[in-house]
PDB file of N, CA and C in Angstrom:
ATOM      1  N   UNK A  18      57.124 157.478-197.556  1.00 94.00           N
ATOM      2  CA  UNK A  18      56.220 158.186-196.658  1.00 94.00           C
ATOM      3  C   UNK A  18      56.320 157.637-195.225  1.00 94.00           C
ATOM      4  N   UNK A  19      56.384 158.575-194.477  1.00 97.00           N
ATOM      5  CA  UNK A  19      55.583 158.281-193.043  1.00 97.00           C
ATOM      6  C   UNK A  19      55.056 158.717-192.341  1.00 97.00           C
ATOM      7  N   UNK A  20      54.065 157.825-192.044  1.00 97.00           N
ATOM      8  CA  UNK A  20      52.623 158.558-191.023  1.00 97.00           C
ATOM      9  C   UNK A  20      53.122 158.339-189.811  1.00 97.00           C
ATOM     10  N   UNK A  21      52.072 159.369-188.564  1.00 97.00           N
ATOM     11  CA  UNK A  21      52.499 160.290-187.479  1.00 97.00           C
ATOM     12  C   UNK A  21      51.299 159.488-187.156  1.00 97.00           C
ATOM     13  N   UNK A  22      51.394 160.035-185.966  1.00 96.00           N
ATOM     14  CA  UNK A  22      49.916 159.815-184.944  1.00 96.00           C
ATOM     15  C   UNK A  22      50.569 160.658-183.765  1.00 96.00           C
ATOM     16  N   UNK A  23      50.127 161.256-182.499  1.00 96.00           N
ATOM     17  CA  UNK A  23      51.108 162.121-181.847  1.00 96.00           C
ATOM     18  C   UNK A  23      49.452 161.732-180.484  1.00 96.00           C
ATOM     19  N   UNK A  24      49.454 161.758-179.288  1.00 95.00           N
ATOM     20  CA  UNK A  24      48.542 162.003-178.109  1.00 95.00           C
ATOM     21  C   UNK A  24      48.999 162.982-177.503  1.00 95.00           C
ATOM     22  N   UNK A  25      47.650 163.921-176.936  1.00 95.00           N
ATOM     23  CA  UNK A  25      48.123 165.229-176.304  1.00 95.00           C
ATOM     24  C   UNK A  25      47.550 164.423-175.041  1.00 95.00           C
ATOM     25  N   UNK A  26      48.199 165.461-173.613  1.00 95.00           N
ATOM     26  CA  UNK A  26      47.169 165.434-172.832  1.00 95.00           C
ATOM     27  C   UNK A  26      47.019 166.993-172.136  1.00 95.00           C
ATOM     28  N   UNK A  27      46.600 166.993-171.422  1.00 94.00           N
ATOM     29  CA  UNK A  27      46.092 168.884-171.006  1.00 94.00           C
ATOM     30  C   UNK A  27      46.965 169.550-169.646  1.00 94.00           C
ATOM     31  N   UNK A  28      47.115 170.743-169.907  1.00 94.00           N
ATOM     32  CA  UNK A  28      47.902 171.459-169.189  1.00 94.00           C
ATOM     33  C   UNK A  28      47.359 172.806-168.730  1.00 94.00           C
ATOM     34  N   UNK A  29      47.532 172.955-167.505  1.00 90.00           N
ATOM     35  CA  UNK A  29      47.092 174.538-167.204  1.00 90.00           C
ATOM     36  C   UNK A  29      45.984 174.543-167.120  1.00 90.00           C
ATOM     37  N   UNK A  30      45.277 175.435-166.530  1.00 87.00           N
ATOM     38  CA  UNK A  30      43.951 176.280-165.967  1.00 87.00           C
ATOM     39  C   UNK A  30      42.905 174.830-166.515  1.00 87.00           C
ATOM     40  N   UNK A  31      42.275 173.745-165.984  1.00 85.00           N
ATOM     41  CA  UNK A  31      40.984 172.758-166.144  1.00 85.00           C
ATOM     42  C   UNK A  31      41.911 171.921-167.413  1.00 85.00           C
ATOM     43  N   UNK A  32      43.329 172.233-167.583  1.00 86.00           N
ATOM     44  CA  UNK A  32      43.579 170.828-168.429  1.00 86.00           C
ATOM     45  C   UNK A  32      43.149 171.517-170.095  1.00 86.00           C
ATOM     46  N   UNK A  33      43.137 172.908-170.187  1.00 86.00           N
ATOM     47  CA  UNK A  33      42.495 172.969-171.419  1.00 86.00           C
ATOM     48  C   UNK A  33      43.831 172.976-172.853  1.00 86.00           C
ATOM     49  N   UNK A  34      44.755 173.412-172.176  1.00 90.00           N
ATOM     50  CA  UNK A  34      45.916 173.534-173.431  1.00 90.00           C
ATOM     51  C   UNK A  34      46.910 172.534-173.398  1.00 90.00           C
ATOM     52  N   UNK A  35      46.942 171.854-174.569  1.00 92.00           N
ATOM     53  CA  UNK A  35      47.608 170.286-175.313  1.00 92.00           C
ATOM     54  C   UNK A  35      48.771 171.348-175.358  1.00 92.00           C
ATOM     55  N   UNK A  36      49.284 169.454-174.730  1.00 94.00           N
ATOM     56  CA  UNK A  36      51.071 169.067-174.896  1.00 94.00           C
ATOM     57  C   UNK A  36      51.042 167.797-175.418  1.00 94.00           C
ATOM     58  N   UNK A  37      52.283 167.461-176.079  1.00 95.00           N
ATOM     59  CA  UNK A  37      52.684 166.022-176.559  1.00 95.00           C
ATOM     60  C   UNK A  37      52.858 165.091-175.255  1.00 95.00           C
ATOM     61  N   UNK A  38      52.300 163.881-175.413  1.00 96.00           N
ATOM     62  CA  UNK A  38      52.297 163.226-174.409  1.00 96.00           C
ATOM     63  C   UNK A  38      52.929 161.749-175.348  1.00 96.00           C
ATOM     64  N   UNK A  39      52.210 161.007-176.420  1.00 96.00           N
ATOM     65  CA  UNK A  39      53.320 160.230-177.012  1.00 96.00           C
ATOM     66  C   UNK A  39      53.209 160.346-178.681  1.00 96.00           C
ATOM     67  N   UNK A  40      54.759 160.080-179.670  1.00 97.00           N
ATOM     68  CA  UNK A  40      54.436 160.368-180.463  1.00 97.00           C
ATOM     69  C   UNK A  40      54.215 158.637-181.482  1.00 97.00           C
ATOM     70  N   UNK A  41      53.900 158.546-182.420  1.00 97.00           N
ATOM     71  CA  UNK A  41      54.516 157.057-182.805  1.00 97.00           C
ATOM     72  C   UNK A  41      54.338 157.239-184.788  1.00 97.00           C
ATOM     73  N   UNK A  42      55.701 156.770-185.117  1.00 97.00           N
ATOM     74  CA  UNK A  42      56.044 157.271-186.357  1.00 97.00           C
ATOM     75  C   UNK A  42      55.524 155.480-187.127  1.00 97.00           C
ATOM     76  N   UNK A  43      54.910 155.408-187.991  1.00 97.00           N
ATOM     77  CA  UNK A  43      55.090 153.798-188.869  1.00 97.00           C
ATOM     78  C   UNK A  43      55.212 154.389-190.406  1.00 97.00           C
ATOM     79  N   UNK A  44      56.451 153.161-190.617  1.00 96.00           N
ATOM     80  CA  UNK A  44      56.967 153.394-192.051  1.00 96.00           C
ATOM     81  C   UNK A  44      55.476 152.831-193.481  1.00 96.00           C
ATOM     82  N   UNK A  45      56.395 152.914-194.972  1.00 94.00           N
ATOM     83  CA  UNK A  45      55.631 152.423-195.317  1.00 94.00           C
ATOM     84  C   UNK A  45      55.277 151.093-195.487  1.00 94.00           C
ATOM     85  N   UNK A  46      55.685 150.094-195.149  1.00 96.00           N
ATOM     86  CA  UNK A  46      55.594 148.650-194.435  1.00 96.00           C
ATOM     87  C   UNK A  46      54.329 148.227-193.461  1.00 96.00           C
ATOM     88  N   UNK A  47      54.369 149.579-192.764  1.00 95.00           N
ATOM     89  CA  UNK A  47      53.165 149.585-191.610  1.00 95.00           C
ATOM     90  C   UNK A  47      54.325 149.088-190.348  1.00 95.00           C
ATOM     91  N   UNK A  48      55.368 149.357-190.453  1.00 97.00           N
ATOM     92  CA  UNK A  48      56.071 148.549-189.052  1.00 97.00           C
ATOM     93  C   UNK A  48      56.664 150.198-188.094  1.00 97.00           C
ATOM     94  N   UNK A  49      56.731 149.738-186.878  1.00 97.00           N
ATOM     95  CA  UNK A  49      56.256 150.513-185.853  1.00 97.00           C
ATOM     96  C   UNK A  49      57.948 151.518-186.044  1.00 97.00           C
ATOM     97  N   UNK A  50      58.381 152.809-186.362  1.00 97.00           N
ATOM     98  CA  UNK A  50      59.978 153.484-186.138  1.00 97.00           C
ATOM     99  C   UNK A  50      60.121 154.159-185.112  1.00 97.00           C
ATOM    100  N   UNK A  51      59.169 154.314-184.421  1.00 97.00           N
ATOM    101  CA  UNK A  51      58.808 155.083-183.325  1.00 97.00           C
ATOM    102  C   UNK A  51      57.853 155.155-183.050  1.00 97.00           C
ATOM    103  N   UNK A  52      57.890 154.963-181.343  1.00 97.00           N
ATOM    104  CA  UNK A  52      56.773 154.957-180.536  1.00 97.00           C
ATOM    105  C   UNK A  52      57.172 154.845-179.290  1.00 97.00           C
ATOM    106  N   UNK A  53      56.562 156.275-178.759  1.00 97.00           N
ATOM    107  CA  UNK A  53      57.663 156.347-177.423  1.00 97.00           C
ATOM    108  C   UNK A  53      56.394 157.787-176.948  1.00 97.00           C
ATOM    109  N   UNK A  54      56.241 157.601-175.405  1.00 97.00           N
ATOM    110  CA  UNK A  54      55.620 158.838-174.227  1.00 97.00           C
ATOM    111  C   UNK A  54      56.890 159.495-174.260  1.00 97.00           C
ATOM    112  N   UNK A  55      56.493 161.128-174.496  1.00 97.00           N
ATOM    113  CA  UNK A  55      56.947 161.831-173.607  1.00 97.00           C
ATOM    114  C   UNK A  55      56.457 162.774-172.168  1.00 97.00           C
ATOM    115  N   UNK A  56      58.060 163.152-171.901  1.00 95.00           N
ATOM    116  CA  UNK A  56      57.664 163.657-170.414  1.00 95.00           C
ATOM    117  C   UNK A  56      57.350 165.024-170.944  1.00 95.00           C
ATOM    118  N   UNK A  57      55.581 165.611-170.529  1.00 91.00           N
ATOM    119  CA  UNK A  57      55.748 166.730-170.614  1.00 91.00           C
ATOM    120  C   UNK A  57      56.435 168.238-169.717  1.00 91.00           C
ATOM    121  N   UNK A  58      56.594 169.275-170.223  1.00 89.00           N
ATOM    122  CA  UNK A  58      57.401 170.130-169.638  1.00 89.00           C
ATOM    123  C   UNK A  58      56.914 170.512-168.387  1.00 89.00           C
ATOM    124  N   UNK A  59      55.130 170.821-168.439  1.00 91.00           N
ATOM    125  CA  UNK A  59      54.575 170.818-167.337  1.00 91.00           C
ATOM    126  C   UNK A  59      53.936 170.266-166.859  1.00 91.00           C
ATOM    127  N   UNK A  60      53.226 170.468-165.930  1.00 93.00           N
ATOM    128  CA  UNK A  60      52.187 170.008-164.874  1.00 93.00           C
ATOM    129  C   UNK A  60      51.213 169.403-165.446  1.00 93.00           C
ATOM    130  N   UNK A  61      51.031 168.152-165.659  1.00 93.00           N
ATOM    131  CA  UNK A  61      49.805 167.897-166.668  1.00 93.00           C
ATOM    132  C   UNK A  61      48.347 167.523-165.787  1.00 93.00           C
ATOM    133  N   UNK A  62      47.335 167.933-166.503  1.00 93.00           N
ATOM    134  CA  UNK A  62      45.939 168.516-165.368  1.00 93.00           C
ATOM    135  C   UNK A  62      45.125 167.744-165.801  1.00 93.00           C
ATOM    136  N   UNK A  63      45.244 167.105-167.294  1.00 93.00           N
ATOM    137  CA  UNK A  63      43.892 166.202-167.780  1.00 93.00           C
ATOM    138  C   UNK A  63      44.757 165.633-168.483  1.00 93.00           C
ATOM    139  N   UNK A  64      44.655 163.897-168.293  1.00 91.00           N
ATOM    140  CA  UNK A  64      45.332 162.945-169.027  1.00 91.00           C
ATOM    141  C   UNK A  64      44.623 162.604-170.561  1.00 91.00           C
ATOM    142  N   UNK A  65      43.717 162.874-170.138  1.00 89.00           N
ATOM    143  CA  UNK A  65      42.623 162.358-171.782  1.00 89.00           C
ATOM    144  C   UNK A  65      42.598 161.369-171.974  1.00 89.00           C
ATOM    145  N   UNK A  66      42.744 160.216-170.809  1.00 85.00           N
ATOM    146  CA  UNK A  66      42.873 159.166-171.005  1.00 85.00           C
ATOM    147  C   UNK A  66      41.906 158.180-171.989  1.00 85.00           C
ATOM    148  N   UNK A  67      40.822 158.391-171.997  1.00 86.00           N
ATOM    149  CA  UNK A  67      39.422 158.384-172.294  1.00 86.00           C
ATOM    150  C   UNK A  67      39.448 158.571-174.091  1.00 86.00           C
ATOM    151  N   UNK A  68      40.524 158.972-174.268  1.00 85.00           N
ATOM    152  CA  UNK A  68      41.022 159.794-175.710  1.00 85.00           C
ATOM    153  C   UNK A  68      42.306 159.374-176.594  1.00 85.00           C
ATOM    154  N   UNK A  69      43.151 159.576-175.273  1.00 85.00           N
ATOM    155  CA  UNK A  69      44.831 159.285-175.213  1.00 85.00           C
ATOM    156  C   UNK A  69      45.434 158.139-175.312  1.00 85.00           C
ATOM    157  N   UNK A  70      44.931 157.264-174.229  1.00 89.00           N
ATOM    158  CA  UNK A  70      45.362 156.344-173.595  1.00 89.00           C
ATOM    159  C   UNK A  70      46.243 156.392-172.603  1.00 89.00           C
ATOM    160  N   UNK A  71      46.699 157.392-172.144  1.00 93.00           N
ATOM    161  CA  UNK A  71      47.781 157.959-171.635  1.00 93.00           C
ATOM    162  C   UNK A  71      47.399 157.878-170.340  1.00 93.00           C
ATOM    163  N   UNK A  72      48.680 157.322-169.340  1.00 92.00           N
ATOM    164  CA  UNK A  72      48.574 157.262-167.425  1.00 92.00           C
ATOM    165  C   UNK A  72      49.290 157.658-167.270  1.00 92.00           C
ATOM    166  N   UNK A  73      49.636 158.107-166.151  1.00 92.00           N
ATOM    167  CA  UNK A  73      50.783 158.856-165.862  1.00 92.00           C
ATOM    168  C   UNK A  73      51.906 157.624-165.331  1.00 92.00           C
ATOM    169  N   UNK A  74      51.319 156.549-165.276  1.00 94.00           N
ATOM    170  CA  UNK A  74      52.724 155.776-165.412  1.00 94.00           C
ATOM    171  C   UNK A  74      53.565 155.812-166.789  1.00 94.00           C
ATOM    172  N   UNK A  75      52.889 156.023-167.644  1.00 94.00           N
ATOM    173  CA  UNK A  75      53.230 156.203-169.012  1.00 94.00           C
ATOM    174  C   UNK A  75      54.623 157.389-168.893  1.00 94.00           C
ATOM    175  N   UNK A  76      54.095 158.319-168.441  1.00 94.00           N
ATOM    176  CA  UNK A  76      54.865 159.514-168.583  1.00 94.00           C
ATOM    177  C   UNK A  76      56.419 159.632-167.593  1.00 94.00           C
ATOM    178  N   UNK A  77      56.254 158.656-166.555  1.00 94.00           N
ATOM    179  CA  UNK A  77      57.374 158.726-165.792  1.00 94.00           C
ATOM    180  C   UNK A  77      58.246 158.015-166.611  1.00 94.00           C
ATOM    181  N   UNK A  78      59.546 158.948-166.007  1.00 94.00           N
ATOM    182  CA  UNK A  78      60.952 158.243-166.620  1.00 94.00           C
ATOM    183  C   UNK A  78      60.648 158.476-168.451  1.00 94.00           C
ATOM    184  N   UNK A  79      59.643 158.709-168.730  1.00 97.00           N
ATOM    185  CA  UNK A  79      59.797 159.149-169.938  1.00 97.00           C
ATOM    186  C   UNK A  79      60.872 160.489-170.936  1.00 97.00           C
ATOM    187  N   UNK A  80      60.877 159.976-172.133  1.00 97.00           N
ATOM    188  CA  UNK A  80      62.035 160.809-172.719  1.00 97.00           C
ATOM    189  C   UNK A  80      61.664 162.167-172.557  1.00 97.00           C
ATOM    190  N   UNK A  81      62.679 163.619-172.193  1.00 96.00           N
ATOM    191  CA  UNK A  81      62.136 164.735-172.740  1.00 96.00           C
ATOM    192  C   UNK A  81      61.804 165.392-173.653  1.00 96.00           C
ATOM    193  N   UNK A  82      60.651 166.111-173.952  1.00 95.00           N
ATOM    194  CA  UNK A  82      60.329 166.575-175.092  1.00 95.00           C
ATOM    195  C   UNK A  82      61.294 167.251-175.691  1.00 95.00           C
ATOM    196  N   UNK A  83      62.345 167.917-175.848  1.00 95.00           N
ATOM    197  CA  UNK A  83      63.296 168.596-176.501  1.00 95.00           C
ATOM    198  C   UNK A  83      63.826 167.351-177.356  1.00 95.00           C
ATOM    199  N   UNK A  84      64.180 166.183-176.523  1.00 96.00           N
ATOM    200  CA  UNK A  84      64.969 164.628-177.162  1.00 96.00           C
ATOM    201  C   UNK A  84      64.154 164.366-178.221  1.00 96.00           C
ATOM    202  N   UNK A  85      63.228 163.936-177.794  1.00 96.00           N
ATOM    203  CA  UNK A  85      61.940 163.729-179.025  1.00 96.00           C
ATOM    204  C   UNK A  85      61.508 164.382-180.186  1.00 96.00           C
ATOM    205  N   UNK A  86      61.691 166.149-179.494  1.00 96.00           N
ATOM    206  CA  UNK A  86      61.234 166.660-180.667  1.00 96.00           C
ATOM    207  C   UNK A  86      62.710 166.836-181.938  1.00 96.00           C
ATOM    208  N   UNK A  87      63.489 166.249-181.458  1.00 96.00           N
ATOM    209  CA  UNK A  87      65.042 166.689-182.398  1.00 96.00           C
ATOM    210  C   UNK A  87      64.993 165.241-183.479  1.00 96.00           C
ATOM    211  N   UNK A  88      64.483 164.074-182.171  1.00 96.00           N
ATOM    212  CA  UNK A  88      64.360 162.712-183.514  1.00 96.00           C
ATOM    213  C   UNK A  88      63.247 162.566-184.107  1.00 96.00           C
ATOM    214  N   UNK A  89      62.126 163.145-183.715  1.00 97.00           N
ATOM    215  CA  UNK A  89      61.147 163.092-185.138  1.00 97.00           C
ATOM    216  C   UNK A  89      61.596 164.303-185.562  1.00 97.00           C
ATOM    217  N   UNK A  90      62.385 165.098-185.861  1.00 96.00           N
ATOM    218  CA  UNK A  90      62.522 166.079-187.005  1.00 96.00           C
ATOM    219  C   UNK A  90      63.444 165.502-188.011  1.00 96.00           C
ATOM    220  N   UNK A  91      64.694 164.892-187.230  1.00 96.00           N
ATOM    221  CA  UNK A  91      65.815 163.831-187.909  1.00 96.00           C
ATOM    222  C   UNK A  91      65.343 162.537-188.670  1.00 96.00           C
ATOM    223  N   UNK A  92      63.930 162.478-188.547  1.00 96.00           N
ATOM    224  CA  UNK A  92      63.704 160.677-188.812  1.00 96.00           C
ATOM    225  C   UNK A  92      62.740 160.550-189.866  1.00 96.00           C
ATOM    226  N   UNK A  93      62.424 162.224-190.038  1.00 95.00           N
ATOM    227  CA  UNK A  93      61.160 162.483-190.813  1.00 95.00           C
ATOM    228  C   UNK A  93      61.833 163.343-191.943  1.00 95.00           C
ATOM    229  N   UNK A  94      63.472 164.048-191.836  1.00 95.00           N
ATOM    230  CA  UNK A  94      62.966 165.408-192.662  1.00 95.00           C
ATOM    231  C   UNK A  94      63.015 164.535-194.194  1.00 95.00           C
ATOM    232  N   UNK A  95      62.681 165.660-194.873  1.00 95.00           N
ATOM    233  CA  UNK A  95      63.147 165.116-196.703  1.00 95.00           C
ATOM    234  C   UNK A  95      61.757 163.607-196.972  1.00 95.00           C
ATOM    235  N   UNK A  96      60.798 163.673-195.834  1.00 95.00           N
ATOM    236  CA  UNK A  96      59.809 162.253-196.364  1.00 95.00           C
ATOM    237  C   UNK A  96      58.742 162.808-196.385  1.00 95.00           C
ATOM    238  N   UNK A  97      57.716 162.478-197.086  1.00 96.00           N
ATOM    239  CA  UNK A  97      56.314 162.430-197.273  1.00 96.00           C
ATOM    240  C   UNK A  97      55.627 162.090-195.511  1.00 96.00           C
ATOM    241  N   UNK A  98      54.923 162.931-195.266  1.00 96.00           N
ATOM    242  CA  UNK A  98      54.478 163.051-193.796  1.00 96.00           C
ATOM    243  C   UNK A  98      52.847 162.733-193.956  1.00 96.00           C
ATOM    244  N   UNK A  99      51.829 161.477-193.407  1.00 96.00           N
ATOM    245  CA  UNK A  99      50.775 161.354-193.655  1.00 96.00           C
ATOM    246  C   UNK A  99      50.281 161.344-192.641  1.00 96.00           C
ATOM    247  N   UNK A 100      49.266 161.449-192.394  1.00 94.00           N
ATOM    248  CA  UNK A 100      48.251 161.460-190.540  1.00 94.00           C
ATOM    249  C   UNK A 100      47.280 162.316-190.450  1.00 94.00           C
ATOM    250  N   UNK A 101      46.199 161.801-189.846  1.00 93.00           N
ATOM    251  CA  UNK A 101      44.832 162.465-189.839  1.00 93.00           C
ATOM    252  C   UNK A 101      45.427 163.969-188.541  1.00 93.00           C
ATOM    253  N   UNK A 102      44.842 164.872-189.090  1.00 90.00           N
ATOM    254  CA  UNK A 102      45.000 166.018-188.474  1.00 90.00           C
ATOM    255  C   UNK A 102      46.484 166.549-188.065  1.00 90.00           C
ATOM    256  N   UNK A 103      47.478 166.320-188.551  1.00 94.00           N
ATOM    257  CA  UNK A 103      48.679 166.315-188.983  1.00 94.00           C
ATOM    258  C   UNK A 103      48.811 167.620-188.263  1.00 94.00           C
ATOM    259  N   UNK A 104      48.293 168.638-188.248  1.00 94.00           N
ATOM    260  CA  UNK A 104      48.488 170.131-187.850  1.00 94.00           C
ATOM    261  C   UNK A 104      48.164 170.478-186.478  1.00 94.00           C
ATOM    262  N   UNK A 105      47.310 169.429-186.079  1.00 93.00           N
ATOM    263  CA  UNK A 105      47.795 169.510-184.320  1.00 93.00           C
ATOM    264  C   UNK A 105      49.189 169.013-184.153  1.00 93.00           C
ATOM    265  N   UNK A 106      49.404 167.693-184.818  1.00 94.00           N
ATOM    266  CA  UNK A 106      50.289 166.803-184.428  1.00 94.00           C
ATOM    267  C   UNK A 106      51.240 167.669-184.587  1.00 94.00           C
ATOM    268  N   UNK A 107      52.009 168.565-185.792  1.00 94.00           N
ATOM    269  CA  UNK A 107      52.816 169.319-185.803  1.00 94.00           C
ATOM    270  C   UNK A 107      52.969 170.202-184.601  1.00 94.00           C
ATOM    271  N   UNK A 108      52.116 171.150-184.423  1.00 93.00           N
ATOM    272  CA  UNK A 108      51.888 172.071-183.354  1.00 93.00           C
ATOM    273  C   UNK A 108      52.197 171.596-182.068  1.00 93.00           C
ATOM    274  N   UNK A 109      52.163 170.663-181.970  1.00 92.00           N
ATOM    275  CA  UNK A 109      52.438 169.940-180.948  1.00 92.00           C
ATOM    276  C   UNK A 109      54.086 169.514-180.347  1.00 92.00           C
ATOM    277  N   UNK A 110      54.412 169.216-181.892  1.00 92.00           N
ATOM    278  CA  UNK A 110      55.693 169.436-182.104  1.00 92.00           C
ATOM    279  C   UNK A 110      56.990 170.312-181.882  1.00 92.00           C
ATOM    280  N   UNK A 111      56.007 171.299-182.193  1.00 86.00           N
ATOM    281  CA  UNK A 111      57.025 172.752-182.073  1.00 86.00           C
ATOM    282  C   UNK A 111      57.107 173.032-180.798  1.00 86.00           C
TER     283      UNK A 111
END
């Protein structure tokens, strides 16, 4: 198995619509396989920091979401996927 955890932060019109901001994968060991900010595609309006943890130093020079979203699909497929609310985190994904 491995559990997900994924931070959005907000985009567009008051920051209301989530993007992936970082994702972080831990095996079943509990040891860290990923954990990495990404750069989102757009303009981001509300960090959620408060929520997230997320600064926008975080986000510079960060990987692009296309990169990211190809190695958690590669790093995960064929495993048991665990994480509270998993179906944002996915959505987020796509």
């Amino acid at each position: 198995p491995i559990a997900m955890d994924c931070e959005m932060v907000g985009v567009g019109e008051e920051g209301k619509r989530s993007v992936l901001a970082r994702v972080s994968l831990v095996d079943v060991n509990g040891d860290a396989i990923l954990d990495t900010y990404v750069a989102p595609k757009e303009k981001v309006t509300d960090l959620r920091t408060f929520v997230s943890g997320v600064r926008y130093q975080h986000l510079k020079g960060a990987p692009q979401f296309n990169a990211i979203q190809k190695m958690v699909s590669e790093m995960t497929a064929g495993k048991l996927l665990v994480g509270h609310a998993l179906k944002n985190d996915l959505s987020a994904l796509l």
